[in-house]
Coordinates of C-alpha atoms in Angstrom, one line a residue:
M159 CA 0.0 0.0 0.0
G160 CA 1.3 3.4 -0.9
Q161 CA 1.6 6.7 1.0
A162 CA -1.8 8.0 2.3
I163 CA -2.7 11.3 0.7
S164 CA -6.2 11.8 2.2
G165 CA -7.2 10.2 5.5
G166 CA -6.2 6.7 4.4
L167 CA -6.7 7.1 0.7
T168 CA -3.5 6.3 -1.3
Q169 CA -2.5 7.5 -4.8
R170 CA -3.1 4.0 -6.0
D171 CA -6.6 4.1 -4.6
V172 CA -7.3 7.4 -6.3
D173 CA -6.0 6.0 -9.6
E174 CA -8.2 3.0 -9.2
V175 CA -11.3 5.1 -8.6
I176 CA -10.4 7.3 -11.6
S177 CA -10.2 4.2 -13.8
I178 CA -13.3 2.6 -12.5
C179 CA -15.3 5.8 -12.8
K180 CA -13.9 6.4 -16.4
G181 CA -12.5 9.8 -15.5
A182 CA -15.8 11.2 -14.2
W183 CA -13.9 12.4 -11.1
N184 CA -10.5 14.0 -10.8
Q185 CA -8.1 13.5 -7.9
Y186 CA -9.3 16.5 -5.9
E187 CA -12.9 15.4 -6.3
I188 CA -12.1 11.9 -5.3
E189 CA -10.4 13.1 -2.2
S190 CA -13.4 15.3 -1.4
L191 CA -15.8 12.4 -2.0
Y192 CA -13.7 10.2 0.3
K193 CA -13.9 12.8 3.1
R194 CA -17.7 12.9 2.6
F195 CA -17.9 9.1 2.5
R196 CA -15.9 8.9 5.8
S197 CA -18.2 11.5 7.4
L198 CA -21.2 9.5 6.4
D199 CA -19.7 6.2 7.6
R200 CA -20.1 7.1 11.2
G201 CA -19.1 3.7 12.6
R202 CA -16.0 3.4 10.3
K203 CA -17.4 0.2 9.0
G204 CA -16.2 0.8 5.4
Y205 CA -19.7 1.1 4.0
I206 CA -22.7 3.4 4.3
S207 CA -26.0 2.3 5.8
A208 CA -29.4 3.4 4.7
E209 CA -29.8 5.5 7.9
E210 CA -26.5 7.2 7.2
L211 CA -27.5 8.0 3.6
M212 CA -30.8 9.5 4.8
S213 CA -28.8 11.9 7.0
I214 CA -27.9 13.8 3.8
P215 CA -30.5 16.6 3.8
E216 CA -30.7 17.0 0.0
L217 CA -31.4 13.2 -0.3
S218 CA -33.8 13.0 2.6
I219 CA -36.2 15.5 1.0
N220 CA -36.1 13.9 -2.5
P221 CA -39.3 12.1 -3.3
L222 CA -37.2 9.2 -4.7
A223 CA -35.0 9.0 -1.6
Q224 CA -36.0 5.4 -0.7
R225 CA -35.4 4.3 -4.2
L226 CA -32.1 6.0 -4.4
V227 CA -31.0 4.7 -1.1
R228 CA -31.5 1.1 -2.3
S229 CA -28.9 1.8 -5.0
F230 CA -26.4 3.2 -2.6
E231 CA -27.1 1.2 0.6
S232 CA -24.1 -0.8 2.0
V233 CA -21.7 0.5 -0.6
N234 CA -18.0 0.9 0.0
F235 CA -16.1 4.0 -1.1
V236 CA -15.3 2.7 -4.6
D237 CA -18.9 1.8 -5.3
F238 CA -20.0 5.1 -3.8
A239 CA -17.8 7.0 -6.2
R240 CA -18.8 4.8 -9.1
L241 CA -22.6 5.3 -8.4
L242 CA -22.1 9.0 -8.0
A243 CA -20.1 9.2 -11.3
A244 CA -23.4 9.5 -13.2
F245 CA -23.9 12.9 -11.6
S246 CA -20.5 14.2 -12.6
D247 CA -20.4 16.9 -15.2
R248 CA -18.0 14.7 -17.1
A249 CA -20.3 11.7 -17.2
S250 CA -21.7 10.9 -20.6
Y251 CA -25.3 11.2 -21.6
E252 CA -25.3 7.3 -21.8
E253 CA -24.1 6.9 -18.2
K254 CA -26.7 9.3 -16.9
V255 CA -29.5 7.5 -18.8
R256 CA -28.4 4.1 -17.6
F257 CA -28.4 5.4 -14.0
I258 CA -32.0 6.8 -14.3
F259 CA -33.1 3.6 -16.1
R260 CA -31.9 1.5 -13.1
V261 CA -33.8 3.8 -10.7
Y262 CA -37.0 3.5 -12.8
D263 CA -36.7 -0.2 -13.4
V264 CA -38.0 -1.0 -9.9
D265 CA -38.0 -4.8 -10.2
G266 CA -34.7 -4.9 -12.1
D267 CA -36.0 -7.0 -15.0
G268 CA -34.5 -4.8 -17.7
L269 CA -37.7 -3.1 -18.6
V270 CA -39.5 0.0 -17.2
T271 CA -42.9 -1.6 -17.1
H272 CA -46.4 -0.3 -16.4
D273 CA -46.0 -1.3 -12.7
D274 CA -42.5 0.3 -12.4
M275 CA -43.9 3.5 -13.8
Q276 CA -46.9 3.5 -11.5
I277 CA -44.6 3.1 -8.5
M278 CA -42.3 5.9 -9.6
L279 CA -45.1 8.3 -10.4
R280 CA -46.7 7.6 -7.0
Q281 CA -43.4 8.4 -5.3
L282 CA -42.9 11.5 -7.4
A283 CA -46.5 12.8 -7.2
G284 CA -47.4 11.8 -3.7
S285 CA -51.1 12.5 -3.1
S286 CA -51.4 15.1 -5.8
L287 CA -52.5 12.5 -8.4
T288 CA -55.2 9.9 -8.0
D289 CA -54.6 6.2 -8.8
D290 CA -56.7 6.7 -11.9
D291 CA -54.6 9.8 -13.0
I292 CA -51.4 7.8 -12.6
A293 CA -52.8 4.8 -14.5
W294 CA -53.9 7.1 -17.3
L295 CA -50.5 8.8 -17.5
V296 CA -48.6 5.5 -17.6
R297 CA -50.9 4.1 -20.3
K298 CA -50.4 7.3 -22.3
A299 CA -46.6 7.3 -21.9
L300 CA -46.3 3.7 -23.0
Q301 CA -48.7 4.3 -26.0
E302 CA -46.7 7.3 -27.1
A303 CA -43.5 5.3 -26.8
D304 CA -45.1 2.5 -28.8
S305 CA -44.0 0.1 -26.1
P306 CA -47.1 -1.4 -24.4
Q307 CA -45.0 -4.0 -22.5
G308 CA -42.5 -1.5 -21.1
L309 CA -39.5 0.4 -22.1
S310 CA -36.1 -1.2 -22.8
L311 CA -33.0 0.9 -22.1
D312 CA -33.0 1.9 -25.8
A313 CA -36.7 2.9 -25.8
F314 CA -36.2 4.7 -22.5
K315 CA -33.3 6.6 -23.9
A316 CA -35.3 7.6 -27.0
T317 CA -37.8 9.3 -24.7
L318 CA -35.2 11.6 -23.2
T319 CA -33.2 14.4 -24.7
Q320 CA -29.8 15.7 -23.7
Q321 CA -31.6 18.8 -22.2
D322 CA -33.7 16.6 -20.0
L323 CA -30.5 15.5 -18.1
A324 CA -28.7 18.9 -18.1
G325 CA -29.4 19.4 -14.4
M326 CA -28.2 15.9 -13.4
T327 CA -24.9 17.0 -11.9
V328 CA -23.3 17.3 -8.5
Q329 CA -20.6 19.8 -7.9
V330 CA -18.0 18.3 -5.6
P331 CA -16.2 20.9 -3.6
T332 CA -12.5 20.6 -3.8
E333 CA -9.6 22.2 -1.9
L334 CA -6.7 23.0 -4.1

C-alpha cells in the first residue's frame, strides 16, 4: 500500500477510482468524495448504511429518496464514487440515462414496465394525483413510446433528450 494522501486514501486508490469511474472524477474530487464518505460512515465500517444515507439533507427530501438509497445502501467507497459518477459533469449522456433507467426499473427486470412507472409516479407525485390519474399517465406514456409491455433501455433513452439531463450534476467541492 502506498503513502496515504487523504485520510487513508493512497494515490493507488485514487488512480483505481479514476479508472473505475472512467474519468468522471479527478483526484481532488475523489479526495473530497472520500472525506464525505468517511463523514457519512459514522461507525467506520467501510460502508454506508441506509440510515447514514438518509442523513444527507438533499437526499432525505427527495421524493425518490427510498429508491435511491436502495442503489447506494451498504456500498464501500469505490462503489459510492462509481454510483455518483453518473452525476459528474464529465459523465456521458449514456451513463446518466443508464443510472436513471436503473432507478425507474424498480423490479430490475431490464424493462421499465407499467408497474414500475406507477410506483415511480406515485413516489414523485405523492397524493397530488389519484390512482386513476397515474394509471392514465402511464398508459399514455407507453402508448406514445409505442412500447405497451414496457421500455427497454434503448426505448427509455429515446424518450429523453440531452436537455432533460442537463441538471443531473453534483458539484463536488475541492480544496486545491
